[in-house]
Amino acid sequence: MTVTWIVVPGLAETPEEFGRVVALLPGADVRVVDPWRTPTTSDVDALRAAVGVEPGDEIGLVGHSIGGLVVLRWALTRPHEVSQVVLVDSSLLSETGWRPFYPGRRGDRAVRLVLRFLGRIGVPRVLGPVVRRLIVRLGSLSNRDLLSRATARTRYGGSASWLLFWDELAGSWEVAAEVAQLVAGPLGEVAPASLLVATGGTSRFTAKGWLAGQQRLADRLGGSVEVLRDSAHLVHLDRPDAIAAAVLRSIEPSA
């Protein structure tokens, strides 16, 4: 059976910026979740439907940053659906945020109120593209943004864009807490996992602790770790070839 690969982006990321990864896998069926249409932290059925994958189809999962947490939740709660997992500089299970700001709580309501106000007065329209450029500059060694200016304005300058980013972040804390409980308990069958860990650029400042956390996660999952010293956090911009190679390694044994 052909494996369909589903890519789950990280915080404030777009499907367009994974274009080089998709291009490096011309023979594979790769589908990228669009967080502007389906929130990254949506349940499994919503994510599958968003990319048009039918129940019963064999899938591989690629998750970047908070998308890695979502991928882990999927693989651990429905192991019969997932044949391979690639975690790309995944958020760690300890990144559970602040409980007063969890969705629906007082802190969350206050933040959402502020972000709605900023959206109404047009702040994202003015600063959204600037925020995007800053994200790429700090998160990438190559500093090569795949988004056109028009796409950046549409995605990051929308009145509800910052509220979307907050929803992704706050939702990811709940996912991290859920996955931490799953990993702490008895693990049954788990799909083979490859972890790509970036330690270059701005990532070098926290590289020691970050790598140690990733190695602990890999040990628990029985997975492998590949260290990318020539990549910062936005691995899909700096080393799309490493992501594609990890997918190909997963495909080749069953080819």
XYZ file of N, CA and C in Angstrom:
765
model
N 0.844 -1.194 0.000
C 0.000 0.000 0.000
C 0.882 1.249 0.000
N 0.520 2.249 -0.778
C 1.263 3.495 -0.824
C 1.012 4.313 0.431
N 2.086 4.859 0.994
C 1.973 5.674 2.195
C 1.685 7.118 1.803
N 0.679 7.710 2.425
C 0.408 9.134 2.262
C 1.054 9.870 3.424
N 1.882 10.849 3.097
C 2.581 11.610 4.131
C 1.825 12.902 4.419
N 1.569 13.136 5.699
C 0.870 14.347 6.140
C 1.851 15.192 6.944
N 2.026 16.435 6.510
C 2.920 17.371 7.186
C 2.088 18.308 8.052
N 2.438 18.394 9.329
C 1.748 19.295 10.257
C 2.717 20.423 10.618
N 2.462 21.647 10.140
C 3.375 22.770 10.398
C 3.390 23.182 11.865
N 4.363 24.050 12.185
C 4.483 24.577 13.533
C 3.768 25.906 13.694
N 4.059 26.568 14.795
C 3.404 27.826 15.150
C 3.641 28.901 14.091
N 2.558 29.514 13.635
C 2.593 30.636 12.692
C 3.263 30.261 11.372
N 3.138 28.994 10.996
C 3.732 28.549 9.733
C 2.652 28.289 8.688
N 3.069 28.315 7.435
C 2.143 28.175 6.318
C 2.491 26.947 5.489
N 1.533 26.403 4.754
C 1.848 25.255 3.896
C 2.836 25.610 2.791
N 2.821 26.865 2.338
C 3.700 27.266 1.238
C 5.178 27.105 1.572
N 5.538 27.322 2.832
C 6.958 27.285 3.172
C 7.528 25.866 3.241
N 6.682 24.871 3.090
C 7.154 23.491 3.012
C 7.269 23.029 1.560
N 7.202 23.988 0.638
C 7.247 23.660 -0.783
C 8.512 22.953 -1.217
N 9.658 23.322 -0.648
C 10.917 22.679 -1.043
C 10.974 21.236 -0.551
N 10.386 20.971 0.605
C 10.333 19.592 1.096
C 9.501 18.741 0.142
N 8.349 19.238 -0.246
C 7.470 18.504 -1.163
C 8.166 18.279 -2.507
N 8.860 19.318 -2.995
C 9.541 19.213 -4.292
C 10.644 18.159 -4.280
N 11.250 17.922 -3.117
C 12.317 16.931 -3.003
C 11.780 15.501 -2.868
N 10.456 15.357 -2.860
C 9.827 14.038 -2.752
C 8.840 13.855 -3.896
N 9.317 13.943 -5.136
C 8.398 13.925 -6.286
C 7.611 12.630 -6.446
N 8.138 11.530 -5.924
C 7.429 10.261 -6.082
C 6.518 9.919 -4.925
N 6.471 10.799 -3.917
C 5.673 10.511 -2.729
C 4.396 11.348 -2.717
N 3.403 10.826 -2.043
C 2.144 11.557 -1.847
C 2.274 12.346 -0.548
N 2.562 13.651 -0.672
C 2.794 14.503 0.496
C 1.731 15.596 0.545
N 1.062 15.706 1.681
C 0.000 16.695 1.837
C 0.276 17.519 3.100
N 0.163 18.837 2.970
C 0.501 19.740 4.069
C -0.768 20.371 4.632
N -0.943 20.272 5.923
C -2.091 20.889 6.592
C -1.963 22.404 6.501
N -3.048 23.083 6.187
C -3.084 24.543 6.146
C -3.691 25.046 7.453
N -2.862 25.574 8.374
C -3.381 25.990 9.678
C -4.391 27.132 9.605
N -4.385 27.883 8.498
C -5.352 28.970 8.366
C -6.757 28.421 8.088
N -6.832 27.184 7.628
C -8.123 26.546 7.365
C -8.496 25.540 8.455
N -7.513 24.806 8.927
C -7.735 23.811 9.971
C -6.675 24.004 11.044
N -7.064 24.409 12.244
C -6.071 24.633 13.299
C -5.154 23.436 13.493
N -3.888 23.708 13.689
C -2.888 22.660 13.851
C -3.244 21.687 14.964
N -3.824 22.211 16.039
C -4.109 21.367 17.196
C -5.494 20.711 17.125
N -6.091 20.692 15.948
C -7.386 20.022 15.769
C -7.255 18.523 16.034
N -8.388 17.867 16.229
C -8.327 16.432 16.468
C -7.934 15.688 15.190
N -7.610 14.439 15.360
C -7.086 13.617 14.274
C -8.028 13.573 13.076
N -9.304 13.381 13.332
C -10.259 13.257 12.232
C -10.335 14.534 11.407
N -10.265 15.689 12.077
C -10.307 16.966 11.367
C -9.058 17.160 10.520
N -7.904 16.789 11.037
C -6.660 16.936 10.286
C -6.648 16.014 9.069
N -7.102 14.780 9.271
C -7.144 13.842 8.150
C -8.088 14.350 7.068
N -9.245 14.826 7.480
C -10.214 15.334 6.505
C -9.685 16.566 5.786
N -8.914 17.384 6.490
C -8.401 18.621 5.898
C -7.490 18.367 4.708
N -6.792 17.230 4.717
C -5.885 16.920 3.615
C -6.432 15.807 2.723
N -7.677 15.442 2.950
C -8.327 14.495 2.063
C -7.820 13.077 2.159
N -7.465 12.629 3.358
C -6.988 11.256 3.559
C -8.096 10.438 4.201
N -8.456 9.355 3.572
C -9.559 8.530 4.043
C -9.131 7.654 5.222
N -10.066 7.366 6.124
C -9.778 6.396 7.187
C -9.355 5.060 6.569
N -8.336 4.479 7.135
C -7.845 3.210 6.606
C -6.643 3.362 5.701
N -6.410 4.566 5.169
C -5.219 4.803 4.350
C -3.971 4.733 5.226
N -2.914 4.131 4.706
C -1.655 4.076 5.452
C -0.991 5.443 5.395
N -0.602 5.965 6.549
C -0.030 7.311 6.575
C 1.305 7.350 7.309
N 2.122 8.329 6.886
C 3.313 8.725 7.609
C 3.100 10.161 8.043
N 3.700 10.546 9.147
C 3.483 11.877 9.692
C 4.793 12.628 9.837
N 4.775 13.897 9.439
C 5.903 14.803 9.645
C 5.382 15.983 10.447
N 5.990 16.247 11.600
C 5.542 17.364 12.422
C 6.699 18.265 12.792
N 6.534 19.576 12.569
C 7.563 20.537 12.935
C 7.119 21.345 14.138
N 8.014 21.531 15.101
C 7.762 22.361 16.269
C 6.508 21.869 16.995
N 5.486 22.724 17.193
C 4.290 22.243 17.885
C 3.558 21.200 17.052
N 3.801 21.196 15.748
C 3.247 20.138 14.908
C 3.778 18.777 15.297
N 4.989 18.747 15.873
C 5.538 17.484 16.352
C 4.729 16.907 17.494
N 4.237 17.769 18.383
C 3.388 17.303 19.478
C 2.091 16.705 18.943
N 1.519 17.375 17.943
C 0.276 16.899 17.342
C 0.489 15.545 16.681
N 1.601 15.412 15.988
C 1.939 14.147 15.332
C 2.122 13.031 16.364
N 2.782 13.358 17.466
C 2.977 12.356 18.518
C 1.644 11.905 19.107
N 0.757 12.858 19.354
C -0.559 12.497 19.888
C -1.280 11.552 18.930
N -1.185 11.852 17.659
C -1.823 11.021 16.637
C -1.235 9.607 16.668
N 0.089 9.533 16.649
C 0.761 8.233 16.575
C 0.539 7.387 17.832
N 0.428 8.050 18.979
C 0.285 7.309 20.234
C -1.152 6.905 20.525
N -2.105 7.692 20.063
C -3.506 7.357 20.337
C -4.124 6.485 19.259
N -3.550 6.515 18.045
C -4.080 5.688 16.966
C -2.923 5.010 16.218
N -2.196 4.167 16.913
C -0.986 3.569 16.318
C -1.275 2.734 15.072
N -2.487 2.209 14.959
C -2.819 1.380 13.800
C -2.915 2.203 12.517
N -3.002 3.527 12.638
C -3.127 4.375 11.457
C -1.786 4.856 10.918
N -0.751 4.830 11.746
C 0.506 5.518 11.437
C 1.640 4.510 11.274
N 2.324 4.575 10.129
C 3.410 3.629 9.878
C 4.795 4.223 10.135
N 4.923 5.553 10.026
C 6.220 6.203 10.220
C 5.989 7.605 10.789
N 6.964 8.085 11.565
C 6.878 9.425 12.143
C 8.224 10.122 11.985
N 8.186 11.373 11.512
C 9.382 12.212 11.448
C 9.089 13.468 12.257
N 9.851 13.658 13.341
C 9.694 14.834 14.189
C 10.807 15.821 13.860
N 10.428 17.015 13.446
C 11.397 18.018 12.990
C 11.501 19.123 14.035
N 12.588 19.098 14.811
C 12.787 20.070 15.892
C 11.494 20.246 16.678
N 10.926 19.140 17.070
C 9.624 19.117 17.737
C 9.669 19.820 19.085
N 8.565 20.476 19.432
C 8.417 20.995 20.791
C 8.525 19.826 21.763
N 9.019 20.112 22.957
C 9.195 19.062 23.955
C 7.937 18.898 24.806
N 7.833 17.764 25.457
C 6.655 17.464 26.256
C 6.545 18.364 27.481
N 7.657 18.984 27.850
C 7.665 19.883 29.009
C 7.100 21.261 28.686
N 6.843 21.542 27.409
C 6.372 22.872 27.010
C 4.854 22.954 27.167
N 4.442 22.980 28.437
C 3.019 22.959 28.759
C 2.463 24.328 29.136
N 3.285 25.373 29.025
C 2.786 26.737 29.191
C 2.298 27.064 30.584
N 1.387 28.030 30.654
C 0.858 28.531 31.919
C -0.630 28.204 32.003
N -1.002 27.462 33.005
C -2.391 26.997 33.114
C -3.427 28.124 33.173
N -3.133 29.282 33.804
C -4.130 30.354 33.782
C -4.449 30.856 32.372
N -3.577 30.504 31.394
C -3.787 30.949 30.016
C -4.252 29.815 29.104
N -4.590 28.670 29.689
C -5.108 27.580 28.879
C -6.438 27.999 28.250
N -6.790 27.418 27.106
C -8.028 27.804 26.421
C -9.234 27.809 27.360
N -9.961 28.926 27.332
C -11.164 29.059 28.134
C -10.953 29.658 29.500
N -9.700 29.774 29.947
C -9.443 30.324 31.269
C -9.290 31.847 31.207
N -9.193 32.452 32.386
C -9.234 33.911 32.468
C -8.121 34.568 31.655
N -6.907 34.055 31.779
C -5.796 34.643 31.031
C -6.005 34.545 29.533
N -6.508 33.390 29.094
C -6.791 33.204 27.664
C -7.844 34.187 27.184
N -8.886 34.390 27.968
C -9.940 35.316 27.558
C -9.405 36.734 27.445
N -8.505 37.110 28.365
C -7.932 38.457 28.326
C -7.058 38.651 27.087
N -6.231 37.657 26.792
C -5.364 37.753 25.615
C -6.194 37.842 24.338
N -7.218 37.020 24.250
C -8.064 37.021 23.065
C -8.776 38.363 22.886
N -9.182 38.973 23.987
C -9.830 40.282 23.923
C -8.875 41.320 23.334
N -7.629 41.293 23.806
C -6.626 42.240 23.305
C -6.343 41.998 21.824
N -6.181 40.747 21.444
C -5.848 40.437 20.056
C -7.000 40.776 19.108
N -8.223 40.590 19.544
C -9.361 40.997 18.715
C -9.351 42.508 18.500
N -9.047 43.249 19.577
C -8.989 44.710 19.462
C -7.896 45.134 18.485
N -6.714 44.533 18.595
C -5.614 44.866 17.686
C -5.986 44.544 16.243
N -6.706 43.434 16.054
C -7.152 43.082 14.712
C -8.121 44.108 14.148
N -9.031 44.603 14.994
C -10.025 45.573 14.531
C -9.388 46.899 14.126
N -8.316 47.290 14.811
C -7.701 48.589 14.488
C -6.585 48.452 13.443
N -6.374 47.246 12.933
C -5.465 47.063 11.801
C -4.003 46.844 12.125
N -3.669 46.528 13.370
C -2.260 46.317 13.726
C -1.633 45.146 12.962
N -2.305 43.992 12.863
C -1.695 42.900 12.080
C -1.428 43.289 10.627
N -2.305 44.089 10.037
C -2.098 44.498 8.647
C -0.801 45.276 8.486
N -0.480 46.095 9.491
C 0.733 46.917 9.435
C 1.971 46.121 9.834
N 1.859 45.351 10.905
C 3.043 44.692 11.474
C 3.183 43.221 11.106
N 2.117 42.609 10.566
C 2.171 41.188 10.255
C 3.329 40.790 9.361
N 3.512 41.446 8.195
C 4.642 41.098 7.329
C 5.995 41.325 8.003
N 6.070 42.331 8.880
C 7.315 42.591 9.618
C 7.597 41.431 10.569
N 6.551 40.951 11.241
C 6.696 39.812 12.142
C 7.179 38.584 11.372
N 6.626 38.388 10.185
C 7.045 37.252 9.362
C 8.532 37.342 9.032
N 8.986 38.505 8.609
C 10.414 38.660 8.265
C 11.289 38.402 9.482
N 10.836 38.848 10.641
C 11.609 38.643 11.869
C 11.683 37.163 12.228
N 10.568 36.463 12.066
C 10.543 35.026 12.348
C 11.577 34.299 11.490
N 11.609 34.615 10.205
C 12.543 33.946 9.296
C 13.976 34.324 9.617
N 14.202 35.595 9.926
C 15.568 36.044 10.216
C 16.124 35.372 11.462
N 15.309 35.243 12.500
C 15.769 34.650 13.750
C 15.757 33.125 13.720
N 14.841 32.551 12.947
C 14.663 31.108 12.979
C 15.350 30.337 11.889
N 16.056 31.052 10.993
C 16.662 30.372 9.850
C 18.077 30.876 9.604
N 18.983 29.958 9.316
C 20.336 30.343 8.922
C 20.378 30.856 7.491
N 19.587 30.258 6.628
C 19.593 30.637 5.214
C 18.889 31.959 4.972
N 17.967 32.326 5.877
C 17.190 33.567 5.752
C 16.496 33.640 4.394
N 16.051 32.498 3.919
C 15.378 32.415 2.628
C 13.898 32.131 2.845
N 13.077 33.138 2.644
C 11.647 32.999 2.862
C 10.971 32.582 1.568
N 10.201 31.505 1.621
C 9.523 31.012 0.434
C 8.205 31.724 0.168
N 7.751 32.559 1.085
C 6.497 33.275 0.889
C 6.706 34.534 0.067
N 5.842 34.754 -0.896
C 5.866 36.027 -1.620
C 5.373 37.120 -0.680
N 5.661 38.366 -1.023
C 5.194 39.460 -0.180
C 3.673 39.484 -0.107
N 3.043 39.167 -1.225
C 1.576 39.165 -1.250
C 1.016 38.097 -0.320
N 1.633 36.911 -0.342
C 1.167 35.833 0.529
C 1.422 36.176 1.989
N 2.569 36.771 2.277
C 2.883 37.168 3.649
C 1.877 38.196 4.157
N 1.500 39.145 3.296
C 0.508 40.143 3.703
C -0.838 39.489 3.975
N -1.219 38.544 3.115
C -2.516 37.888 3.282
C -2.538 37.022 4.534
N -1.486 36.247 4.732
C -1.447 35.307 5.845
C -1.243 36.021 7.183
N -0.233 36.865 7.252
C 0.169 37.468 8.517
C -0.489 38.816 8.784
N -1.070 39.402 7.757
C -1.691 40.706 7.922
C -3.189 40.655 8.108
N -3.777 39.471 8.106
C -5.215 39.344 8.303
C -5.622 39.780 9.699
N -6.812 40.298 9.836
C -7.259 40.827 11.126
C -7.307 39.757 12.217
N -7.499 38.505 11.824
C -7.602 37.423 12.810
C -6.323 36.588 12.914
N -5.263 37.011 12.218
C -4.062 36.172 12.165
C -3.405 36.009 13.530
N -3.281 37.078 14.273
C -2.607 36.968 15.566
C -3.435 36.148 16.552
N -4.745 36.224 16.431
C -5.612 35.399 17.264
C -5.424 33.923 16.918
N -5.228 33.646 15.636
C -4.949 32.279 15.194
C -3.657 31.767 15.821
N -2.614 32.607 15.820
C -1.331 32.194 16.390
C -1.481 31.898 17.886
N -2.233 32.739 18.579
C -2.443 32.500 20.009
C -3.180 31.184 20.238
N -4.204 30.933 19.449
C -4.952 29.685 19.580
C -4.040 28.482 19.373
N -3.135 28.574 18.398
C -2.188 27.482 18.152
C -1.285 27.261 19.365
N -0.739 28.377 19.893
C 0.182 28.271 21.024
C -0.513 27.717 22.258
N -1.643 28.321 22.634
C -2.346 27.874 23.835
C -2.834 26.435 23.684
N -3.306 26.092 22.488
C -3.746 24.725 22.246
C -2.608 23.729 22.343
N -1.402 24.154 21.950
C -0.248 23.244 21.979
C 0.141 22.876 23.404
N -0.116 23.761 24.365
C 0.202 23.437 25.759
C -0.635 22.261 26.238
N -1.905 22.260 25.873
C -2.768 21.141 26.245
C -2.320 19.851 25.575
N -1.909 19.964 24.306
C -1.433 18.780 23.589
C -0.161 18.241 24.244
N 0.757 19.143 24.637
C 1.997 18.721 25.285
C 1.703 17.972 26.580
N 0.754 18.494 27.365
C 0.404 17.830 28.625
C -0.206 16.455 28.366
N -1.041 16.371 27.340
C -1.666 15.087 27.007
C -0.627 14.076 26.545
N 0.286 14.512 25.669
C 1.296 13.597 25.153
C 2.259 13.174 26.263
N 2.573 14.092 27.171
C 3.459 13.748 28.281
C 2.868 12.612 29.107
N 1.563 12.647 29.330
C 0.904 11.564 30.065
C 0.950 10.258 29.279
N 0.753 10.355 27.967
C 0.791 9.151 27.134
C 2.182 8.514 27.152
N 3.202 9.351 27.044
C 4.574 8.837 26.994
C 5.002 8.290 28.345
N 4.480 8.873 29.422
C 4.859 8.415 30.762
C 4.265 7.052 31.084
N 3.157 6.711 30.455
C 2.515 5.427 30.724
C 3.107 4.309 29.892
N 2.563 3.122 30.034
C 3.045 1.988 29.235
C 2.812 2.252 27.746
N 3.847 2.065 26.951
C 3.733 2.286 25.509
C 3.547 0.948 24.807
N 2.540 0.900 23.989
C 2.348 -0.286 23.167
C 3.163 -0.159 21.901
N 2.599 -0.591 20.815
C 3.276 -0.492 19.530
C 3.348 0.974 19.104
N 4.552 1.433 18.760
C 4.763 2.816 18.337
C 5.431 2.820 16.972
N 4.954 3.648 16.078
C 5.555 3.738 14.743
C 7.010 4.160 14.846
N 7.885 3.628 13.982
C 9.284 4.058 13.983
C 9.390 5.576 13.852
N 10.219 6.183 14.704
C 10.317 7.640 14.755
C 11.737 8.105 14.466
N 11.839 9.126 13.608
C 13.113 9.794 13.343
C 12.999 11.223 13.853
N 13.960 11.658 14.663
C 13.937 12.998 15.213
C 15.070 13.816 14.607
N 14.740 14.916 13.965
C 15.724 15.860 13.445
C 15.819 17.022 14.424
N 17.027 17.323 14.878
C 17.204 18.332 15.921
C 18.172 19.407 15.439
N 17.695 20.655 15.400
C 18.510 21.775 14.930
C 19.296 22.389 16.082
N 20.587 22.618 15.859
C 21.426 23.225 16.896
C 22.249 24.388 16.359
N 21.899 24.901 15.171
C 22.649 26.000 14.579
C 21.920 27.330 14.718
N 22.586 28.396 14.306
C 21.969 29.713 14.347
C 21.563 30.089 15.757
N 20.396 30.700 15.917
C 19.925 31.087 17.246
C 19.634 29.872 18.118
N 19.482 28.706 17.521
C 19.227 27.497 18.304
C 20.440 27.088 19.124
N 21.605 27.590 18.779
C 22.822 27.181 19.480
C 22.835 27.639 20.934
N 22.071 28.682 21.258
C 22.092 29.221 22.615
C 21.448 28.270 23.621
N 20.562 27.433 23.154
C 19.895 26.468 24.048
C 20.133 25.029 23.591
N 21.143 24.847 22.751
C 21.344 23.563 22.079
C 21.566 22.403 23.047
N 22.326 22.610 24.106
C 22.665 21.491 25.003
C 21.414 20.917 25.659
N 20.618 21.769 26.280
C 19.408 21.293 26.942
C 18.372 20.788 25.950
N 18.279 21.460 24.803
C 17.318 21.073 23.761
C 17.631 19.680 23.234
N 18.904 19.444 22.927
C 19.304 18.145 22.403
C 19.095 17.046 23.440
N 19.383 17.358 24.697
C 19.184 16.365 25.753
C 17.708 15.980 25.864
N 16.823 16.980 25.776
C 15.392 16.701 25.837
C 14.924 15.872 24.656
N 15.446 16.171 23.475
C 15.077 15.416 22.280
C 15.578 13.980 22.367
N 16.774 13.803 22.932
C 17.320 12.449 23.066
C 16.491 11.621 24.049
N 16.046 12.248 25.130
C 15.192 11.526 26.086
C 13.890 11.087 25.419
N 13.326 11.975 24.611
C 12.092 11.622 23.906
C 12.349 10.477 22.932
N 13.449 10.564 22.194
C 13.791 9.506 21.240
C 13.981 8.175 21.947
N 14.645 8.192 23.095
C 14.870 6.954 23.850
C 13.542 6.335 24.284
N 12.615 7.186 24.691
C 11.318 6.664 25.137
C 10.542 6.058 23.977
N 10.677 6.665 22.798
C 9.955 6.176 21.622
C 10.701 5.074 20.882
N 11.953 4.846 21.258
C 12.774 3.891 20.520
C 13.169 4.438 19.163
N 13.291 5.760 19.072
C 13.596 6.401 17.800
C 15.050 6.812 17.669
N 15.385 7.390 16.515
C 16.749 7.830 16.231
C 16.810 9.351 16.186
N 17.989 9.899 16.477
C 18.197 11.346 16.478
C 19.259 11.713 15.448
N 18.953 12.721 14.644
C 19.935 13.290 13.718
C 20.099 14.757 14.064
N 21.325 15.160 14.384
C 21.610 16.538 14.775
C 21.962 17.355 13.535
N 21.292 18.490 13.378
C 21.518 19.378 12.234
C 22.201 20.644 12.738
N 23.525 20.627 12.718
C 24.273 21.778 13.215
C 24.251 22.952 12.241
N 23.832 22.698 11.004
C 23.782 23.753 9.995
C 22.357 24.240 9.766
N 21.519 24.077 10.776
C 20.137 24.540 10.661
C 19.691 25.164 11.970
N 18.913 26.241 11.872
C 18.207 26.777 13.025
C 16.831 26.110 13.081
N 15.938 26.671 13.883
C 14.665 25.996 14.151
C 13.833 25.753 12.895
N 13.867 26.649 11.936
C 13.059 26.483 10.723
C 13.791 25.550 9.757
N 13.809 24.285 10.118
C 14.561 23.282 9.369
C 14.069 23.180 7.932
N 12.784 23.344 7.713
C 12.236 23.231 6.353
C 12.745 24.323 5.428
N 13.274 25.412 5.983
C 13.900 26.457 5.172
C 15.403 26.229 5.024
N 16.054 25.783 6.095
C 17.502 25.583 6.073
C 17.916 24.230 5.496
N 17.227 23.167 5.894
C 17.619 21.816 5.483
C 16.411 20.990 5.035
N 15.691 21.449 4.015
C 14.569 20.633 3.524
C 15.025 19.268 3.052
N 16.293 19.182 2.614
C 16.834 17.909 2.156
C 16.911 16.894 3.293
N 17.152 17.365 4.522
C 17.225 16.451 5.660
C 15.854 15.871 5.972
N 14.824 16.688 5.845
C 13.461 16.190 6.076
C 13.090 15.178 4.998
N 13.386 15.535 3.749
C 13.077 14.626 2.637
C 13.835 13.314 2.787
N 15.089 13.384 3.216
C 15.888 12.163 3.385
C 15.307 11.274 4.477
N 14.815 11.888 5.559
C 14.209 11.105 6.637
C 12.955 10.389 6.143
N 12.168 11.061 5.318
C 10.987 10.425 4.742
C 11.398 9.285 3.824
N 12.398 9.521 2.993
C 12.843 8.491 2.054
C 13.385 7.276 2.763
N 14.110 7.493 3.853
C 14.613 6.353 4.631
C 13.475 5.507 5.167
N 12.360 6.166 5.482
C 11.202 5.441 5.978
C 10.509 4.642 4.875
N 10.574 5.183 3.652
C 9.909 4.534 2.519
C 10.707 3.352 1.999
N 12.033 3.510 1.937
C 12.880 2.537 1.257
C 12.783 1.110 1.769
N 12.697 0.881 3.119
C 12.636 -0.519 3.567
C 11.436 -1.295 3.027
N 10.312 -0.585 2.778
C 9.135 -1.281 2.281
C 8.989 -1.183 0.780
N 9.985 -0.539 0.108
C 9.901 -0.347 -1.336
C 10.157 -1.665 -2.052
